[in-house]
């Protein structure tokens, strides 16, 4: 079969950047009121006859990216430099990037991993992650938030799973962390193939995750954290139920899927946001396209807005392609010009495999 078009690769990286930069403005807020969010978005549009006021145009400032994009770019640059996954190179890039710009909003615990990775005594790059949280490993969403590049270089689903896991394990040794990265990478992989219905998109994800979560460590980690078996697969089935309803209150989404910094409380939420936004939303003005609707919906949920929106943005960007990336949104984001170059190079490598 023909490889996916280059515009999907560009859409993926641009969607991820948008989600992070726009979402970061609202990160950590318990409630995000839609009118305030829509007002903020109008401020990014060029002033026109019906556009924003002069004041908004003057006040336009660059929206900075956070740890999500900083690490996502380490993943991409490492894959491009080595032509494949290289654990030592990727680990070094994470640690050096953090050392160079430590104030990008990193998770509290992951910083310890970066410091150990820079030590000359570190001979196994997976070891610092394994000893986090008294040997339990992190279940944060940091492995998932940065993983999209893996799906943009490996065409085969088995490789996507394998290298999503390894790239996440550099910082997240708990299976509730790295399984979230596998799920996010699978979602980007499927989105890249294009015109899948939302039913078959979900069915394929459930099929993969029931297999991924059936291994001994996943079963043991879920039990140790007090979760039911196959927690990601169960949430995917909950998404299926939600999509069959005509409306789902935000409170139900937060209760069943979450908006937190754990991968389990954010990756399924990102996937749900992508899938529900295939249809129009009475609360979101119709002039916004599907990709914009995805990002608006994610941010409206509050909590870890930058990370949920960056994950959903990567999926939606891969699915809809760069045509749905609004220039005025993109140009508001720090270092947006780099996505195009990185995406073009990833597309080239993907096509050579
Ligand atoms: P991490 O590995 O430091 O995990 C993040 C947090 O999750 C930790 O600081 C802990 O509080 C908690 N955690 C993870 N694993 C365990 C465990 N086994 N036991 C107990 N607690 C645990 O970093 P990460 O890279 O996964 O974090 C990513 C998130 O943090 C992203 O959202 C990123 O944007 C950042 N961040 C989030 C917020 C926010 O308010 N939502 C604010 C600043 C930064
Ligand atoms: Mg962040
Ligand atoms: Mg975040
Ligand atoms: Mg462009």
GROMACS .gro file of C-alpha atoms and ligand atoms in nm:
model
  400
    1UNK     CA    1   0.000   0.000   0.000
    2UNK     CA    2   0.104   0.360  -0.061
    3UNK     CA    3   0.263   0.544   0.232
    4UNK     CA    4   0.049   0.819   0.389
    5UNK     CA    5   0.081   1.168   0.240
    6UNK     CA    6   0.341   1.408   0.375
    7UNK     CA    7   0.068   1.650   0.484
    8UNK     CA    8  -0.036   1.401   0.754
    9UNK     CA    9   0.315   1.401   0.902
   10UNK     CA   10   0.318   1.781   0.904
   11UNK     CA   11  -0.034   1.789   1.046
   12UNK     CA   12   0.069   1.553   1.324
   13UNK     CA   13   0.364   1.759   1.447
   14UNK     CA   14   0.176   2.088   1.400
   15UNK     CA   15  -0.132   1.956   1.583
   16UNK     CA   16   0.088   1.842   1.870
   17UNK     CA   17   0.256   2.183   1.892
   18UNK     CA   18  -0.078   2.366   1.888
   19UNK     CA   19  -0.219   2.147   2.163
   20UNK     CA   20   0.082   2.208   2.385
   21UNK     CA   21   0.115   2.585   2.328
   22UNK     CA   22  -0.257   2.664   2.346
   23UNK     CA   23  -0.322   2.415   2.624
   24UNK     CA   24  -0.035   2.543   2.839
   25UNK     CA   25  -0.219   2.872   2.888
   26UNK     CA   26  -0.482   2.680   3.087
   27UNK     CA   27  -0.274   2.397   3.239
   28UNK     CA   28  -0.369   2.294   3.591
   29UNK     CA   29  -0.697   2.484   3.601
   30UNK     CA   30  -0.978   2.282   3.747
   31UNK     CA   31  -1.242   2.456   3.536
   32UNK     CA   32  -1.200   2.625   3.197
   33UNK     CA   33  -1.505   2.829   3.098
   34UNK     CA   34  -1.578   2.795   2.724
   35UNK     CA   35  -1.651   3.168   2.669
   36UNK     CA   36  -1.312   3.257   2.813
   37UNK     CA   37  -1.139   2.994   2.599
   38UNK     CA   38  -1.315   3.116   2.282
   39UNK     CA   39  -1.221   3.477   2.364
   40UNK     CA   40  -0.859   3.370   2.405
   41UNK     CA   41  -0.871   3.195   2.065
   42UNK     CA   42  -1.024   3.499   1.892
   43UNK     CA   43  -0.723   3.694   2.019
   44UNK     CA   44  -0.501   3.472   1.800
   45UNK     CA   45  -0.692   3.566   1.483
   46UNK     CA   46  -0.585   3.858   1.266
   47UNK     CA   47  -0.801   4.167   1.323
   48UNK     CA   48  -1.049   4.199   1.037
   49UNK     CA   49  -1.377   4.379   0.977
   50UNK     CA   50  -1.547   4.122   1.197
   51UNK     CA   51  -1.227   4.014   1.374
   52UNK     CA   52  -1.071   4.098   1.710
   53UNK     CA   53  -1.020   4.446   1.844
   54UNK     CA   54  -0.698   4.642   1.793
   55UNK     CA   55  -0.611   4.580   2.151
   56UNK     CA   56  -0.610   4.206   2.099
   57UNK     CA   57  -0.387   4.243   1.792
   58UNK     CA   58  -0.134   4.452   1.985
   59UNK     CA   59  -0.139   4.213   2.276
   60UNK     CA   60  -0.049   3.918   2.053
   61UNK     CA   61   0.241   3.730   2.200
   62UNK     CA   62   0.414   3.406   2.123
   63UNK     CA   63   0.273   3.108   2.310
   64UNK     CA   64   0.564   2.911   2.452
   65UNK     CA   65   0.583   2.536   2.422
   66UNK     CA   66   0.645   2.323   2.731
   67UNK     CA   67   0.812   1.994   2.829
   68UNK     CA   68   0.571   1.808   2.597
   69UNK     CA   69   0.714   1.964   2.280
   70UNK     CA   70   1.070   1.989   2.414
   71UNK     CA   71   1.075   1.611   2.468
   72UNK     CA   72   0.875   1.529   2.153
   73UNK     CA   73   1.143   1.708   1.953
   74UNK     CA   74   1.418   1.513   2.130
   75UNK     CA   75   1.242   1.193   2.022
   76UNK     CA   76   1.213   1.313   1.661
   77UNK     CA   77   1.568   1.447   1.637
   78UNK     CA   78   1.710   1.128   1.783
   79UNK     CA   79   1.515   0.910   1.538
   80UNK     CA   80   1.627   1.132   1.249
   81UNK     CA   81   1.992   1.145   1.356
   82UNK     CA   82   2.022   0.768   1.407
   83UNK     CA   83   1.770   0.655   1.145
   84UNK     CA   84   1.612   0.430   1.407
   85UNK     CA   85   1.545   0.410   1.782
   86UNK     CA   86   1.869   0.443   1.983
   87UNK     CA   87   1.818   0.439   2.358
   88UNK     CA   88   2.153   0.595   2.452
   89UNK     CA   89   2.118   0.882   2.207
   90UNK     CA   90   1.756   0.954   2.301
   91UNK     CA   91   1.829   0.946   2.675
   92UNK     CA   92   2.120   1.186   2.629
   93UNK     CA   93   1.901   1.426   2.430
   94UNK     CA   94   1.631   1.426   2.702
   95UNK     CA   95   1.884   1.501   2.975
   96UNK     CA   96   2.072   1.768   2.781
   97UNK     CA   97   1.753   1.940   2.668
   98UNK     CA   98   1.636   1.959   3.029
   99UNK     CA   99   1.974   2.092   3.141
  100UNK     CA  100   1.962   2.362   2.871
  101UNK     CA  101   1.603   2.474   2.944
  102UNK     CA  102   1.491   2.339   3.282
  103UNK     CA  103   1.191   2.572   3.313
  104UNK     CA  104   0.963   2.418   3.052
  105UNK     CA  105   0.723   2.277   3.314
  106UNK     CA  106   0.860   1.925   3.357
  107UNK     CA  107   0.699   1.674   3.592
  108UNK     CA  108   0.832   1.693   3.947
  109UNK     CA  109   0.987   1.346   3.960
  110UNK     CA  110   1.125   1.298   3.609
  111UNK     CA  111   1.390   1.562   3.671
  112UNK     CA  112   1.573   1.312   3.895
  113UNK     CA  113   1.601   1.074   3.599
  114UNK     CA  114   1.759   1.344   3.381
  115UNK     CA  115   2.023   1.422   3.643
  116UNK     CA  116   2.122   1.056   3.678
  117UNK     CA  117   2.136   1.010   3.301
  118UNK     CA  118   2.402   1.281   3.280
  119UNK     CA  119   2.627   1.106   3.534
  120UNK     CA  120   2.929   0.925   3.386
  121UNK     CA  121   2.848   0.640   3.626
  122UNK     CA  122   2.524   0.567   3.438
  123UNK     CA  123   2.585   0.254   3.228
  124UNK     CA  124   2.223   0.140   3.176
  125UNK     CA  125   2.001   0.425   3.051
  126UNK     CA  126   1.685   0.245   3.170
  127UNK     CA  127   1.807   0.212   3.529
  128UNK     CA  128   1.726   0.567   3.657
  129UNK     CA  129   1.362   0.527   3.548
  130UNK     CA  130   1.334   0.185   3.713
  131UNK     CA  131   1.423   0.315   4.061
  132UNK     CA  132   1.168   0.602   4.054
  133UNK     CA  133   0.895   0.584   4.318
  134UNK     CA  134   1.069   0.315   4.527
  135UNK     CA  135   1.107   0.087   4.230
  136UNK     CA  136   0.747   0.118   4.109
  137UNK     CA  137   0.841   0.352   3.823
  138UNK     CA  138   0.644   0.656   3.704
  139UNK     CA  139   0.291   0.620   3.569
  140UNK     CA  140   0.283   0.983   3.450
  141UNK     CA  141   0.183   1.077   3.096
  142UNK     CA  142   0.534   1.197   3.004
  143UNK     CA  143   0.608   0.889   2.790
  144UNK     CA  144   0.287   0.931   2.594
  145UNK     CA  145   0.299   1.308   2.545
  146UNK     CA  146   0.620   1.291   2.338
  147UNK     CA  147   0.580   0.960   2.150
  148UNK     CA  148   0.419   1.062   1.815
  149UNK     CA  149   0.752   1.067   1.627
  150UNK     CA  150   0.785   0.689   1.672
  151UNK     CA  151   0.467   0.637   1.465
  152UNK     CA  152   0.601   0.874   1.200
  153UNK     CA  153   0.914   0.671   1.129
  154UNK     CA  154   0.800   0.307   1.170
  155UNK     CA  155   0.530   0.190   0.926
  156UNK     CA  156   0.484  -0.152   1.091
  157UNK     CA  157   0.253  -0.171   1.391
  158UNK     CA  158   0.480  -0.417   1.574
  159UNK     CA  159   0.766  -0.165   1.554
  160UNK     CA  160   0.538   0.116   1.671
  161UNK     CA  161   0.449  -0.086   1.983
  162UNK     CA  162   0.805  -0.197   2.054
  163UNK     CA  163   0.972   0.142   2.018
  164UNK     CA  164   0.692   0.341   2.182
  165UNK     CA  165   0.747   0.120   2.486
  166UNK     CA  166   1.126   0.152   2.485
  167UNK     CA  167   1.119   0.529   2.431
  168UNK     CA  168   0.881   0.566   2.726
  169UNK     CA  169   1.080   0.331   2.951
  170UNK     CA  170   1.369   0.579   2.951
  171UNK     CA  171   1.164   0.776   3.207
  172UNK     CA  172   0.852   0.569   3.283
  173UNK     CA  173   0.910   0.215   3.410
  174UNK     CA  174   0.556   0.154   3.540
  175UNK     CA  175   0.343  -0.024   3.279
  176UNK     CA  176   0.062   0.222   3.352
  177UNK     CA  177   0.301   0.484   3.215
  178UNK     CA  178   0.454   0.310   2.913
  179UNK     CA  179   0.132   0.133   2.810
  180UNK     CA  180  -0.016   0.483   2.776
  181UNK     CA  181   0.267   0.566   2.536
  182UNK     CA  182   0.195   0.249   2.336
  183UNK     CA  183  -0.174   0.344   2.316
  184UNK     CA  184  -0.097   0.701   2.205
  185UNK     CA  185   0.152   0.576   1.942
  186UNK     CA  186  -0.104   0.326   1.811
  187UNK     CA  187  -0.364   0.602   1.783
  188UNK     CA  188  -0.124   0.817   1.577
  189UNK     CA  189  -0.035   0.514   1.366
  190UNK     CA  190  -0.401   0.443   1.286
  191UNK     CA  191  -0.479   0.812   1.226
  192UNK     CA  192  -0.198   0.828   0.972
  193UNK     CA  193  -0.370   0.559   0.763
  194UNK     CA  194  -0.659   0.801   0.714
  195UNK     CA  195  -1.026   0.753   0.654
  196UNK     CA  196  -1.105   0.499   0.927
  197UNK     CA  197  -1.449   0.516   1.088
  198UNK     CA  198  -1.447   0.588   1.458
  199UNK     CA  199  -1.590   0.243   1.530
  200UNK     CA  200  -1.310   0.061   1.351
  201UNK     CA  201  -1.050   0.300   1.497
  202UNK     CA  202  -1.162   0.204   1.848
  203UNK     CA  203  -1.200  -0.167   1.769
  204UNK     CA  204  -0.843  -0.182   1.646
  205UNK     CA  205  -0.711   0.003   1.951
  206UNK     CA  206  -0.902  -0.228   2.186
  207UNK     CA  207  -0.770  -0.535   2.004
  208UNK     CA  208  -0.411  -0.417   2.039
  209UNK     CA  209  -0.441  -0.301   2.400
  210UNK     CA  210  -0.607  -0.621   2.524
  211UNK     CA  211  -0.296  -0.795   2.399
  212UNK     CA  212  -0.051  -0.532   2.534
  213UNK     CA  213  -0.211  -0.529   2.880
  214UNK     CA  214  -0.227  -0.907   2.917
  215UNK     CA  215   0.142  -0.949   2.999
  216UNK     CA  216   0.254  -1.036   3.353
  217UNK     CA  217   0.401  -0.697   3.440
  218UNK     CA  218   0.094  -0.505   3.320
  219UNK     CA  219  -0.135  -0.733   3.520
  220UNK     CA  220   0.086  -0.703   3.830
  221UNK     CA  221   0.124  -0.323   3.805
  222UNK     CA  222  -0.250  -0.269   3.763
  223UNK     CA  223  -0.318  -0.490   4.065
  224UNK     CA  224  -0.051  -0.316   4.275
  225UNK     CA  225  -0.201   0.026   4.197
  226UNK     CA  226  -0.547  -0.097   4.292
  227UNK     CA  227  -0.692  -0.093   3.940
  228UNK     CA  228  -0.907  -0.349   3.769
  229UNK     CA  229  -0.745  -0.571   3.501
  230UNK     CA  230  -0.668  -0.421   3.156
  231UNK     CA  231  -0.738  -0.063   3.265
  232UNK     CA  232  -0.660   0.104   2.930
  233UNK     CA  233  -0.874  -0.146   2.739
  234UNK     CA  234  -1.161  -0.087   2.980
  235UNK     CA  235  -1.145   0.285   2.928
  236UNK     CA  236  -1.146   0.236   2.552
  237UNK     CA  237  -1.468   0.038   2.594
  238UNK     CA  238  -1.609   0.323   2.803
  239UNK     CA  239  -1.526   0.557   2.514
  240UNK     CA  240  -1.727   0.330   2.286
  241UNK     CA  241  -2.026   0.367   2.519
  242UNK     CA  242  -1.983   0.746   2.531
  243UNK     CA  243  -1.975   0.769   2.151
  244UNK     CA  244  -2.307   0.587   2.129
  245UNK     CA  245  -2.479   0.855   2.341
  246UNK     CA  246  -2.609   1.179   2.190
  247UNK     CA  247  -2.459   1.392   2.467
  248UNK     CA  248  -2.208   1.315   2.741
  249UNK     CA  249  -2.176   1.559   3.032
  250UNK     CA  250  -1.825   1.684   3.102
  251UNK     CA  251  -1.857   1.552   3.458
  252UNK     CA  252  -1.899   1.195   3.325
  253UNK     CA  253  -1.592   1.231   3.103
  254UNK     CA  254  -1.387   1.353   3.399
  255UNK     CA  255  -1.518   1.078   3.625
  256UNK     CA  256  -1.467   0.788   3.383
  257UNK     CA  257  -1.165   0.904   3.180
  258UNK     CA  258  -1.005   1.189   3.378
  259UNK     CA  259  -0.790   1.495   3.301
  260UNK     CA  260  -0.486   1.419   3.518
  261UNK     CA  261  -0.111   1.376   3.480
  262UNK     CA  262  -0.129   0.995   3.497
  263UNK     CA  263  -0.123   0.831   3.153
  264UNK     CA  264  -0.434   0.633   3.248
  265UNK     CA  265  -0.619   0.958   3.325
  266UNK     CA  266  -0.518   1.139   3.007
  267UNK     CA  267  -0.437   0.920   2.705
  268UNK     CA  268  -0.790   0.771   2.680
  269UNK     CA  269  -0.928   1.124   2.728
  270UNK     CA  270  -0.722   1.248   2.432
  271UNK     CA  271  -0.849   0.963   2.216
  272UNK     CA  272  -1.208   1.027   2.320
  273UNK     CA  273  -1.167   1.398   2.240
  274UNK     CA  274  -1.040   1.313   1.891
  275UNK     CA  275  -1.319   1.067   1.819
  276UNK     CA  276  -1.608   1.274   1.955
  277UNK     CA  277  -1.491   1.576   1.753
  278UNK     CA  278  -1.549   1.393   1.425
  279UNK     CA  279  -1.905   1.519   1.475
  280UNK     CA  280  -2.002   1.880   1.540
  281UNK     CA  281  -2.048   2.003   1.896
  282UNK     CA  282  -2.337   2.236   1.983
  283UNK     CA  283  -2.115   2.424   2.229
  284UNK     CA  284  -1.834   2.495   1.980
  285UNK     CA  285  -1.897   2.742   1.693
  286UNK     CA  286  -1.928   2.575   1.352
  287UNK     CA  287  -1.658   2.783   1.184
  288UNK     CA  288  -1.394   2.588   1.373
  289UNK     CA  289  -1.279   2.278   1.180
  290UNK     CA  290  -1.247   1.927   1.326
  291UNK     CA  291  -0.888   1.969   1.440
  292UNK     CA  292  -0.966   2.298   1.611
  293UNK     CA  293  -1.269   2.138   1.775
  294UNK     CA  294  -1.050   1.860   1.914
  295UNK     CA  295  -0.814   2.107   2.077
  296UNK     CA  296  -1.092   2.331   2.208
  297UNK     CA  297  -1.269   2.033   2.361
  298UNK     CA  298  -0.952   1.903   2.532
  299UNK     CA  299  -0.872   2.241   2.685
  300UNK     CA  300  -1.232   2.285   2.800
  301UNK     CA  301  -1.190   1.977   3.021
  302UNK     CA  302  -0.929   2.154   3.238
  303UNK     CA  303  -0.654   1.970   3.430
  304UNK     CA  304  -0.349   1.865   3.229
  305UNK     CA  305  -0.470   2.066   2.927
  306UNK     CA  306  -0.139   2.101   2.743
  307UNK     CA  307  -0.063   1.732   2.754
  308UNK     CA  308  -0.412   1.608   2.668
  309UNK     CA  309  -0.438   1.862   2.385
  310UNK     CA  310  -0.090   1.779   2.250
  311UNK     CA  311  -0.175   1.408   2.235
  312UNK     CA  312  -0.517   1.464   2.076
  313UNK     CA  313  -0.365   1.728   1.845
  314UNK     CA  314  -0.106   1.479   1.718
  315UNK     CA  315  -0.376   1.221   1.645
  316UNK     CA  316  -0.611   1.472   1.480
  317UNK     CA  317  -0.329   1.634   1.281
  318UNK     CA  318  -0.226   1.293   1.144
  319UNK     CA  319  -0.587   1.215   1.056
  320UNK     CA  320  -0.695   1.545   0.898
  321UNK     CA  321  -0.356   1.660   0.767
  322UNK     CA  322  -0.195   2.002   0.757
  323UNK     CA  323  -0.492   2.153   0.568
  324UNK     CA  324  -0.676   2.177   0.899
  325UNK     CA  325  -0.394   2.354   1.082
  326UNK     CA  326  -0.500   2.720   1.100
  327UNK     CA  327  -0.205   2.947   1.009
  328UNK     CA  328  -0.295   3.207   1.270
  329UNK     CA  329  -0.296   2.945   1.545
  330UNK     CA  330   0.024   2.787   1.423
  331UNK     CA  331   0.204   3.119   1.390
  332UNK     CA  332   0.120   3.203   1.750
  333UNK     CA  333   0.332   2.908   1.865
  334UNK     CA  334   0.699   2.929   1.955
  335UNK     CA  335   0.935   2.770   1.698
  336UNK     CA  336   0.648   2.658   1.472
  337UNK     CA  337   0.869   2.670   1.160
  338UNK     CA  338   1.062   2.366   1.280
  339UNK     CA  339   0.769   2.125   1.260
  340UNK     CA  340   0.758   2.135   0.880
  341UNK     CA  341   1.126   2.047   0.841
  342UNK     CA  342   1.115   1.769   1.098
  343UNK     CA  343   0.794   1.627   0.949
  344UNK     CA  344   0.936   1.625   0.596
  345UNK     CA  345   1.243   1.433   0.712
  346UNK     CA  346   1.033   1.181   0.905
  347UNK     CA  347   0.815   1.126   0.599
  348UNK     CA  348   1.122   1.055   0.388
  349UNK     CA  349   1.250   0.795   0.633
  350UNK     CA  350   0.906   0.634   0.670
  351UNK     CA  351   0.884   0.597   0.291
  352UNK     CA  352   1.230   0.435   0.273
  353UNK     CA  353   1.137   0.153   0.514
  354LIG     P1  354   0.673   1.244   3.632
  354LIG     O1  355   0.733   1.113   3.603
  354LIG     O2  356   0.742   1.333   3.727
  354LIG     O3  357   0.523   1.219   3.677
  354LIG     C1  358   0.440   1.325   3.706
  354LIG     C2  359   0.380   1.311   3.846
  354LIG     O4  360   0.296   1.197   3.854
  354LIG     C3  361   0.481   1.289   3.958
  354LIG     O5  362   0.543   1.409   3.997
  354LIG     C4  363   0.394   1.228   4.066
  354LIG     O6  364   0.322   1.326   4.133
  354LIG     C5  365   0.297   1.143   3.985
  354LIG     N1  366   0.342   1.001   3.979
  354LIG     C6  367   0.391   0.936   3.871
  354LIG     N2  368   0.419   0.807   3.901
  354LIG     C7  369   0.389   0.789   4.030
  354LIG     C8  370   0.396   0.676   4.118
  354LIG     N3  371   0.441   0.556   4.079
  354LIG     N4  372   0.354   0.695   4.245
  354LIG     C9  373   0.309   0.815   4.287
  354LIG     N5  374   0.301   0.925   4.208
  354LIG    C10  375   0.338   0.912   4.080
  354LIG     O7  376   0.666   1.330   3.498
  354LIG     P2  377   0.589   1.312   3.361
  354LIG     O8  378   0.684   1.342   3.255
  354LIG     O9  379   0.512   1.187   3.352
  354LIG    O10  380   0.486   1.431   3.382
  354LIG    C11  381   0.421   1.480   3.276
  354LIG    C12  382   0.325   1.587   3.316
  354LIG    O11  383   0.388   1.681   3.402
  354LIG    C13  384   0.281   1.663   3.199
  354LIG    O12  385   0.151   1.704   3.213
  354LIG    C14  386   0.369   1.784   3.195
  354LIG    O13  387   0.312   1.888   3.121
  354LIG    C15  388   0.399   1.810   3.340
  354LIG     N6  389   0.327   1.908   3.416
  354LIG    C16  390   0.193   1.901   3.450
  354LIG    C17  391   0.130   2.001   3.523
  354LIG    C18  392  -0.017   2.000   3.557
  354LIG    O14  393  -0.060   2.082   3.635
  354LIG     N7  394  -0.100   1.917   3.504
  354LIG    C19  395   0.205   2.107   3.565
  354LIG    C20  396   0.341   2.111   3.534
  354LIG    C21  397   0.399   2.009   3.461
  355LIG    MG1  398   0.374   2.046   2.959
  356LIG    MG1  399   0.099   1.885   3.101
  357LIG    MG1  400   0.216   2.508   0.735
   0.00000   0.00000   0.00000
